[in-house]
Structures are given as C-alpha cells and as structure tokens.
PDB file of C-alpha atoms in Angstrom:
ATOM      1  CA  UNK A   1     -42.975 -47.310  35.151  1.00 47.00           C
ATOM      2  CA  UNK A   2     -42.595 -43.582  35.709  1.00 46.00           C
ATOM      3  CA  UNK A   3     -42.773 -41.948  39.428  1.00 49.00           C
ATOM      4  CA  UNK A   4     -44.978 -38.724  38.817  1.00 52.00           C
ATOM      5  CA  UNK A   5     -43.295 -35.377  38.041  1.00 50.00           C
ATOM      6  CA  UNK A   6     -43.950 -31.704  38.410  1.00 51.00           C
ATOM      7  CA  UNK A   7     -47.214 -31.067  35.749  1.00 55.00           C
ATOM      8  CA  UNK A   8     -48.084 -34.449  35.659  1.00 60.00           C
ATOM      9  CA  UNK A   9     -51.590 -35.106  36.404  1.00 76.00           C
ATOM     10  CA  UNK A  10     -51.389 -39.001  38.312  1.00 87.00           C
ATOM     11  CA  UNK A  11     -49.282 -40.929  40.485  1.00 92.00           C
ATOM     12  CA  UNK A  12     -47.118 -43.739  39.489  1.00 94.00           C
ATOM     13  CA  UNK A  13     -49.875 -46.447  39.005  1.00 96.00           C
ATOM     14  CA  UNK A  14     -47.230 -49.365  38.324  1.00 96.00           C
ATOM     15  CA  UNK A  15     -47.758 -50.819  41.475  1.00 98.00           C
ATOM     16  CA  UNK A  16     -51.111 -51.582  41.583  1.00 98.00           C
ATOM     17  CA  UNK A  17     -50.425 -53.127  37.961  1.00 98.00           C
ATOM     18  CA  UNK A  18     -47.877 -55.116  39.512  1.00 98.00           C
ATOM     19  CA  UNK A  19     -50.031 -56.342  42.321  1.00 98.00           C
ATOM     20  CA  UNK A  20     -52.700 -57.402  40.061  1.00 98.00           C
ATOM     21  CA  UNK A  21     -50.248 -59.572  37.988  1.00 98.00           C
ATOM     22  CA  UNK A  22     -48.926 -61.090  41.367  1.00 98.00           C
ATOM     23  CA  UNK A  23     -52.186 -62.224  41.849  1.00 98.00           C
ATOM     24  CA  UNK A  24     -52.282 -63.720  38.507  1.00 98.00           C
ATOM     25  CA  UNK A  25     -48.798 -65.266  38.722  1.00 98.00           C
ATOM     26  CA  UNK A  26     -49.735 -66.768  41.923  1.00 98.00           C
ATOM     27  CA  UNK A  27     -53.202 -68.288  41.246  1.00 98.00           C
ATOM     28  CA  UNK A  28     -51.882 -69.532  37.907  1.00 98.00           C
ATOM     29  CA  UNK A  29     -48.669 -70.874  40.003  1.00 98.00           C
ATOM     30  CA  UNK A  30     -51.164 -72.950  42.325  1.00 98.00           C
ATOM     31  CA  UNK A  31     -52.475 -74.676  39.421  1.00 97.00           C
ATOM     32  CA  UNK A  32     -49.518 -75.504  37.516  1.00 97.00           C
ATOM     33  CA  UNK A  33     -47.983 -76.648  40.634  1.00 97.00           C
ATOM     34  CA  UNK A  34     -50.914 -78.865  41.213  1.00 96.00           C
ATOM     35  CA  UNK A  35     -52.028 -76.788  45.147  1.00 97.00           C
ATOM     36  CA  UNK A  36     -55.685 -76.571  44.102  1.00 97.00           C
ATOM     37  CA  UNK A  37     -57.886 -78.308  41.965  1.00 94.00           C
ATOM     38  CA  UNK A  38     -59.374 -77.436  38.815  1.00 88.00           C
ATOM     39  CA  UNK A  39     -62.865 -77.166  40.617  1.00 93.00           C
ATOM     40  CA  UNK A  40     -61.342 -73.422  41.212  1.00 96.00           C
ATOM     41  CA  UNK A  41     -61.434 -72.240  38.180  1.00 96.00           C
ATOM     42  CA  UNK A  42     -64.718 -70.178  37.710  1.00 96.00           C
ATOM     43  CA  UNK A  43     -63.325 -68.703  41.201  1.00 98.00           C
ATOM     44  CA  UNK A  44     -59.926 -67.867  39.392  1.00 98.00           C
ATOM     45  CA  UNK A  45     -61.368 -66.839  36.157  1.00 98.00           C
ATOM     46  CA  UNK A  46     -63.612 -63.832  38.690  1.00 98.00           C
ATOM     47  CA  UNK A  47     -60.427 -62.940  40.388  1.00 98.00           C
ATOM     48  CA  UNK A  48     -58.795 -61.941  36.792  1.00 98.00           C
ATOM     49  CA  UNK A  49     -61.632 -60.283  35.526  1.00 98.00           C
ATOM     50  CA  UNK A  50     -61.090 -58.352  38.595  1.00 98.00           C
ATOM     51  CA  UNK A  51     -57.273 -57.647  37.777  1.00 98.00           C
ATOM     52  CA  UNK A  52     -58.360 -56.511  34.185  1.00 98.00           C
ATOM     53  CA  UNK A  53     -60.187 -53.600  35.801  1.00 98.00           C
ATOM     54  CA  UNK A  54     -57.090 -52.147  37.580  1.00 98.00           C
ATOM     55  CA  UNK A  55     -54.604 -53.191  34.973  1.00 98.00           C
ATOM     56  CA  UNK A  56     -56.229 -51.404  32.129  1.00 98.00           C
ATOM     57  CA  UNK A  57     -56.715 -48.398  34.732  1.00 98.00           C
ATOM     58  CA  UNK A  58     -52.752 -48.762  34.787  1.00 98.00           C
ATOM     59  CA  UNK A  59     -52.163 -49.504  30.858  1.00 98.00           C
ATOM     60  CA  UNK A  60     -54.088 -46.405  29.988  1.00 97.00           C
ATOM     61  CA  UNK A  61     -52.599 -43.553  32.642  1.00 97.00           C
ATOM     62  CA  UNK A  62     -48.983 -44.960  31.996  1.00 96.00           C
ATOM     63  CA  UNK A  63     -49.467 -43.777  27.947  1.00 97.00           C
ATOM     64  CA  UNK A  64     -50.908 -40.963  29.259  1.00 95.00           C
ATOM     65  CA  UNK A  65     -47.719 -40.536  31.261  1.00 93.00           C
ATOM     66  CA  UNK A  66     -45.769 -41.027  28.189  1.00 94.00           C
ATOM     67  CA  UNK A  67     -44.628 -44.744  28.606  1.00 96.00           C
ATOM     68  CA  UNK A  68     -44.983 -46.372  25.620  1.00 97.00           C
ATOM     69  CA  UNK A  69     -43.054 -49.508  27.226  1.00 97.00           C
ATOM     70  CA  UNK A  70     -45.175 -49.762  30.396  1.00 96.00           C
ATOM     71  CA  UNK A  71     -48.572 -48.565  28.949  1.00 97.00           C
ATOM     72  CA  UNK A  72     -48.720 -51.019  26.256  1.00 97.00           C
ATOM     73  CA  UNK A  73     -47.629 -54.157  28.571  1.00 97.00           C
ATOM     74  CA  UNK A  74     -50.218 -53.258  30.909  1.00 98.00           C
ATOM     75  CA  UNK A  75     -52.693 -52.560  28.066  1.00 97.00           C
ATOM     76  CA  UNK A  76     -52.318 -55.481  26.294  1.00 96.00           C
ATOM     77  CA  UNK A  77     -51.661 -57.670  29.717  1.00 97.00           C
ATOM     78  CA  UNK A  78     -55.428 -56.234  31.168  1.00 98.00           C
ATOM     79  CA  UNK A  79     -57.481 -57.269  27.736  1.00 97.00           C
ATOM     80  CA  UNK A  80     -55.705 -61.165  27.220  1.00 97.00           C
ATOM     81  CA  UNK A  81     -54.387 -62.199  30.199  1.00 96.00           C
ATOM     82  CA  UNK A  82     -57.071 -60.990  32.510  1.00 98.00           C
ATOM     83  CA  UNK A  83     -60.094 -59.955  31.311  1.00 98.00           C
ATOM     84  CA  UNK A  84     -60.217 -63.140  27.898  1.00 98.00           C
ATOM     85  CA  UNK A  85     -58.889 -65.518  30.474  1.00 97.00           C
ATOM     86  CA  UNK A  86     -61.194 -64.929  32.762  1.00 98.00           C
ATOM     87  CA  UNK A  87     -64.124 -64.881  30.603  1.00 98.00           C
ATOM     88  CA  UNK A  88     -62.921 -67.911  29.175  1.00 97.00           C
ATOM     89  CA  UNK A  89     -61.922 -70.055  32.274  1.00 96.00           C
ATOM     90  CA  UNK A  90     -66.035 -69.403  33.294  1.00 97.00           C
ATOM     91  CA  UNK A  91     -66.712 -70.506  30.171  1.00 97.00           C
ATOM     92  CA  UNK A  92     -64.583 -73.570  30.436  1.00 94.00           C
ATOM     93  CA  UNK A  93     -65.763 -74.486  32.923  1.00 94.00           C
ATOM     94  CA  UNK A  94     -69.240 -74.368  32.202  1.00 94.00           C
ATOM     95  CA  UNK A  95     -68.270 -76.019  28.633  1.00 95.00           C
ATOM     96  CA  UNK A  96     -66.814 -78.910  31.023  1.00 91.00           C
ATOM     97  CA  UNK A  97     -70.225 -79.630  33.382  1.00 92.00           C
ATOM     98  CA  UNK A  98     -72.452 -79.635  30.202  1.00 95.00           C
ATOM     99  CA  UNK A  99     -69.944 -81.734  27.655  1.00 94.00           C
ATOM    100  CA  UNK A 100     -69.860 -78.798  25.199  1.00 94.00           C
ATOM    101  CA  UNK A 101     -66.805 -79.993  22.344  1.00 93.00           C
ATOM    102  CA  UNK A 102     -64.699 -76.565  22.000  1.00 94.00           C
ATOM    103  CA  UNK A 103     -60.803 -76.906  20.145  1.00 95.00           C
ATOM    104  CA  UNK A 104     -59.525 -74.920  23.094  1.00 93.00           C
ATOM    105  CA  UNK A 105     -55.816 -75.255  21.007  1.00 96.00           C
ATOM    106  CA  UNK A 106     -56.865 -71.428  19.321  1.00 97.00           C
ATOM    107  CA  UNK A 107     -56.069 -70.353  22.866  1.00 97.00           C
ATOM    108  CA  UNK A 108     -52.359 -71.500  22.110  1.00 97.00           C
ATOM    109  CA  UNK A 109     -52.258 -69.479  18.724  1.00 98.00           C
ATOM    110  CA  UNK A 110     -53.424 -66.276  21.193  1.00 97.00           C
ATOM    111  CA  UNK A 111     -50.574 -67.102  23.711  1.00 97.00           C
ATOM    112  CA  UNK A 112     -48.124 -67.201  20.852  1.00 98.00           C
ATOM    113  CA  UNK A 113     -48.672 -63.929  19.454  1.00 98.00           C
ATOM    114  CA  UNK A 114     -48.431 -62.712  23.209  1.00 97.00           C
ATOM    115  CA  UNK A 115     -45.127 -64.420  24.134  1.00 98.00           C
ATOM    116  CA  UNK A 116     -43.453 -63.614  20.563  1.00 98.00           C
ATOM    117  CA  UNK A 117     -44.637 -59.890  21.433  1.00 98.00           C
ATOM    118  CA  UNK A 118     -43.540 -60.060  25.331  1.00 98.00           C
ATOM    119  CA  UNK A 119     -40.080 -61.680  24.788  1.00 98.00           C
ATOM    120  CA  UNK A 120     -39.622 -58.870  21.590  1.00 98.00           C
ATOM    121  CA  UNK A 121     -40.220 -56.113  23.995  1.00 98.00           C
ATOM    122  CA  UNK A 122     -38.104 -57.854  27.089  1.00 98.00           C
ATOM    123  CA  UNK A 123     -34.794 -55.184  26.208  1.00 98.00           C
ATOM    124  CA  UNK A 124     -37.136 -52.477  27.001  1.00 97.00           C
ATOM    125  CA  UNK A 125     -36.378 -53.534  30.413  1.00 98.00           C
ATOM    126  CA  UNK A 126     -32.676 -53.836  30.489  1.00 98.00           C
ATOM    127  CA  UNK A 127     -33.017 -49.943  31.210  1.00 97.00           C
ATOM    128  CA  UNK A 128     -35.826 -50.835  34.503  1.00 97.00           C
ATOM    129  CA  UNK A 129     -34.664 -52.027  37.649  1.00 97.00           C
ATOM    130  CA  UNK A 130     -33.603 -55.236  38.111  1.00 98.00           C
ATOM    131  CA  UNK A 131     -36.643 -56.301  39.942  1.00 98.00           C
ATOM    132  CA  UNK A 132     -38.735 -55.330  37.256  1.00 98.00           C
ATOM    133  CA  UNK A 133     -36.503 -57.154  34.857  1.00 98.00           C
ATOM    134  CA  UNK A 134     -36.841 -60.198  36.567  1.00 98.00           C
ATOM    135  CA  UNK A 135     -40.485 -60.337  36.624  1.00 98.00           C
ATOM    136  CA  UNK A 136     -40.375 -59.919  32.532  1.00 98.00           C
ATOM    137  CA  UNK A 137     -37.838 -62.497  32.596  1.00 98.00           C
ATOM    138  CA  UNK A 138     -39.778 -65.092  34.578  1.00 98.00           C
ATOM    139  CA  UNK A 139     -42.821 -64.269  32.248  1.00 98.00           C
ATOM    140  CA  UNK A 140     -40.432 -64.805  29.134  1.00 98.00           C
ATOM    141  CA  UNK A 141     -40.261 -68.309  30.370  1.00 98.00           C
ATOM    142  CA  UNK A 142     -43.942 -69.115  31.561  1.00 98.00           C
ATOM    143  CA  UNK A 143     -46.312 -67.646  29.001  1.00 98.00           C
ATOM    144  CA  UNK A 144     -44.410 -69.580  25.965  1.00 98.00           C
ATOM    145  CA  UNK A 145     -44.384 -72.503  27.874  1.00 98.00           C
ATOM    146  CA  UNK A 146     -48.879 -71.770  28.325  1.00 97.00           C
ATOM    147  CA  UNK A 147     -48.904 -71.570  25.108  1.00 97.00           C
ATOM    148  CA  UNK A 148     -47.281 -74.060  23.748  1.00 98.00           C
ATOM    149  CA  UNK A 149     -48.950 -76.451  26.158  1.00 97.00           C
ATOM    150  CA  UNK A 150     -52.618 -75.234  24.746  1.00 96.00           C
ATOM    151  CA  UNK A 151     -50.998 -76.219  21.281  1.00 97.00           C
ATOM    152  CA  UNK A 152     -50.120 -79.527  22.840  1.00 96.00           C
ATOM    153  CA  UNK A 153     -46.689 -79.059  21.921  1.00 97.00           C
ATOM    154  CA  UNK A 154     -44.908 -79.600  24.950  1.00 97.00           C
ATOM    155  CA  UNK A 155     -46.467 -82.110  27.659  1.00 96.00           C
ATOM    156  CA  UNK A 156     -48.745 -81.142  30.264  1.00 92.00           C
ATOM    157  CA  UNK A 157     -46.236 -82.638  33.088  1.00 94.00           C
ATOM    158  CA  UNK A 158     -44.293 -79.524  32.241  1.00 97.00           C
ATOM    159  CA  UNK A 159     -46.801 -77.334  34.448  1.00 97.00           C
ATOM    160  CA  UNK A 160     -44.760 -77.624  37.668  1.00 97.00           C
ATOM    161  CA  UNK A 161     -41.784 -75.709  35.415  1.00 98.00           C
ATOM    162  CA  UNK A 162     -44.229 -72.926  34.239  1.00 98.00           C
ATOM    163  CA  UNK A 163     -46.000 -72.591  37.670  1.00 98.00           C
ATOM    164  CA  UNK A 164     -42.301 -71.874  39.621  1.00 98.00           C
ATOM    165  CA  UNK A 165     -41.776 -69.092  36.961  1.00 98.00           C
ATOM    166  CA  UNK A 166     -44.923 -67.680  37.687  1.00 98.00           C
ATOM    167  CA  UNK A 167     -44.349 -67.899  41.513  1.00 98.00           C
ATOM    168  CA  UNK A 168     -41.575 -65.630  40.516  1.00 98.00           C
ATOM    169  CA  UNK A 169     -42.009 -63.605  38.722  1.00 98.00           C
ATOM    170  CA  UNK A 170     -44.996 -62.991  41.395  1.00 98.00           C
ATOM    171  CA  UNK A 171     -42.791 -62.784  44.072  1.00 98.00           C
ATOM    172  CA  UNK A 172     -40.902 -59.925  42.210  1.00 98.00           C
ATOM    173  CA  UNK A 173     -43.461 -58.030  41.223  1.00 98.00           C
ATOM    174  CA  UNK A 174     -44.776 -57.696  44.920  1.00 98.00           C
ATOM    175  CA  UNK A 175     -41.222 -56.664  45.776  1.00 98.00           C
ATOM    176  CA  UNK A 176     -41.114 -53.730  43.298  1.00 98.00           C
ATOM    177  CA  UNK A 177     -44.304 -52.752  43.739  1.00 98.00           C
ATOM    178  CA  UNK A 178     -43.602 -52.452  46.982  1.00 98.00           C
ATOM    179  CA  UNK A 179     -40.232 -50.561  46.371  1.00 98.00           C
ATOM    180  CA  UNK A 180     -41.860 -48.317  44.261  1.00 97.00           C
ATOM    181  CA  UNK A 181     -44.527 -47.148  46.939  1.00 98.00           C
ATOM    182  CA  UNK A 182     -42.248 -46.881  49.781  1.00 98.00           C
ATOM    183  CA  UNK A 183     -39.351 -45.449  48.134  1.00 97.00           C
ATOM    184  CA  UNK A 184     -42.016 -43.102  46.905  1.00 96.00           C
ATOM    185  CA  UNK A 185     -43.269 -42.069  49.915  1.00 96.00           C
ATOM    186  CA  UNK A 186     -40.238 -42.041  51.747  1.00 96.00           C
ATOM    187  CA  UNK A 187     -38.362 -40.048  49.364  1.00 96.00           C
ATOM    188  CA  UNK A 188     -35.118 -42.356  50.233  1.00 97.00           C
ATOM    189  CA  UNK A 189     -34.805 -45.781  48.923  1.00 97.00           C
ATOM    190  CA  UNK A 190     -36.090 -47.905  51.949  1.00 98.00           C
ATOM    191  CA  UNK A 191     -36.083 -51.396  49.195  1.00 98.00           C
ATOM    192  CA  UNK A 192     -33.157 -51.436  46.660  1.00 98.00           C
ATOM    193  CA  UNK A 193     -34.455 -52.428  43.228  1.00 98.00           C
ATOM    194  CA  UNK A 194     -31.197 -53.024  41.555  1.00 97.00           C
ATOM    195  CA  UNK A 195     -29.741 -50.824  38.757  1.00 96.00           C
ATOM    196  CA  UNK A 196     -30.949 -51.422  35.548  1.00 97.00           C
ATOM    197  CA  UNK A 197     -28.453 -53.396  33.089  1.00 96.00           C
ATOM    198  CA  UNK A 198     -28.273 -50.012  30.702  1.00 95.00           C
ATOM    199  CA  UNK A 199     -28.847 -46.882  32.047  1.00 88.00           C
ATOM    200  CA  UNK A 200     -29.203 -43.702  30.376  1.00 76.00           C
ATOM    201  CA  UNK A 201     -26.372 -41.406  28.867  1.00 61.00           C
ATOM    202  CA  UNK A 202     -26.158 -38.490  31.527  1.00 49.00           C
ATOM    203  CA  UNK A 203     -27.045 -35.047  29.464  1.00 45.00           C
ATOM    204  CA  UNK A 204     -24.046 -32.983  28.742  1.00 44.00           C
ATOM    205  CA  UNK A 205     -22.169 -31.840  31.175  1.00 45.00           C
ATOM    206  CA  UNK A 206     -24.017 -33.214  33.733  1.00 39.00           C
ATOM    207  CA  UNK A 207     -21.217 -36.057  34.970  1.00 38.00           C
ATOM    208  CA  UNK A 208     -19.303 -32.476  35.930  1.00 37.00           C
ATOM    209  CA  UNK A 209     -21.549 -30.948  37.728  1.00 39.00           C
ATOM    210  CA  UNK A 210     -22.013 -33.992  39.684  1.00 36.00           C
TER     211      UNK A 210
END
C-alpha cells in the first residue's frame, strides 16, 4: 500500500481493501470453525459480492498509484475471492435445494492457481509492515488448505485449522487498516505496524544527512 504523495490524484485506498478482506476472513472463519450453519451461505455469498465492489475500487487506484504488488493482490483478490465466490456460494446453494449434480472439485483447481500465485508473491511483503505481512502469511496457510479441501485432498475436519488462519489474518488486517488511517490522519504513528523484514537501501548520502 502507498500513503498518497504530492501530485498524486487519491488517497491510500488499502484500508478499505483490508476491511473488505476482514470481512471475508471472518465470515469464512465462522464457517470453518463450525459458528454458523451452512443455511448462511446465500447471505455470505451477498456480503462478498459486496467486498468485490470496494476491492476492485482498491485493486485498480493502487496500479494507478504505481503498486504493482498491492494493485494486483487486490485485483485479482476482488474478481475470485469475492465477486466468483459469491456468485457461486448463491449458486450452491440453490444447486443444493433443487438436487442439481455439479463436480464442485474445479473450484479446487481455481484455488490452486490462486495460492501457488499468493504464496509466489508473499516476499513482496517482507519490505511491508509487519502487520501486513502477517495477514499474507495467515492467507499463505488458509487458501491452500480451501483448495486442497475442494480437491478432497486433505479432510474436511481440517476446517477448524483453516478458519483460525482466517480469523487472523482478519484480525490483522483490521489492525493495519486501522494503522494506516490513523497514522494517516494523525501525521504521528498513533498504532505501530512493525518494520518490515527488508527495508529499502537509503539513497546516497542520505544515512549522512540524517
């Protein structure tokens, strides 16, 4: 994510990205960990269609911005995880009620390709704030896990494990998100984020004149 600069045209829009995964992580959570029924899903599959709108809002003003890292995540995290999902949780649904025969296992095919291309872009992050970090990390662990559950490759028991990895990585994406705003706004860091685990070489002569 990139805070906005002199020239540039839009806020940081990270944050709202980051609240709209939270959401995700946690509704996901509460049915991997079993808190809700499966009679919720049409509900849940409406609330991600929902988070697709402001993600891809997010994906396509942070390449704008310039951050290929960021942008695509967001892009890429708006079209699959929220906006297919949520089309196709309705649909599941519905598929359910009327005794429709679908091979829903192509769904754990998708969810490779996404976790082979989310863990592949995870050192992207080692120069992000910790926070951040951790919510990519906590992903790295739950979307492989989705998918290779829809291949029926690991058991279904294994939900509780995927569902705490979404809490957190929910949990940390609230906390930078709300880092981000009120550091923002504050101009003073009112939540520490953590430095990230490579920074940037200082330009030269910089370290002097600091």
């Amino acid at each position: 994510m990139s805070h906005k600069a002199p020239g540039h045209d839009f806020a940081n829009p990270g944050p709202a990205g980051l609240v709209a995964l939270a959401m995700a992580c946690f509704t996901f959570g509460a049915v991997h960990t079993h808190q809700v029924d499966h009679s919720c899903i049409p509900l849940l599959g409406i609330w991600l269609i929902g988070g697709f709108v402001v993600q891809v809002i997010v994906g396509v003003i942070e390449l704008k911005e310039g951050n290929i890292l960021g942008g695509n995540i967001f892009t890429f995290f708006s079209a699959f995880f929220m906006l297919v999902t949520g089309l196709e949780l309705i649909f599941k649904f519905f598929a359910g009620v009327n005794g429709w025969e679908i091979d829903a296992r192509i769904d754990g095919w998708a969810w490779m390709a996404l976790s082979i291309a989310l863990v592949a872009w995870t050192p992207g992050y080692f120069k992000s704030p910790l926070s951040l970090l951790a919510v990519v990390l906590a992903l790295d662990v739950a979307v492989p896990m989705v998918a290779l559950m829809d291949l029926k490759w690991l058991p279904g028991s294994l939900t509780i494990v995927s569902g705490t990895a979404l809490y957190i990585a929910g949990i940390f994406g609230l906390y930078t998100a709300s880092a981000v705003v009120l550091n923002t706004v504050y101009g003073r860091i009112i939540i520490p984020t953590g430095s990230p685990l490579i920074k940037d070489a200082a330009p030269h002569g910089a370290a002097a004149k600091n």
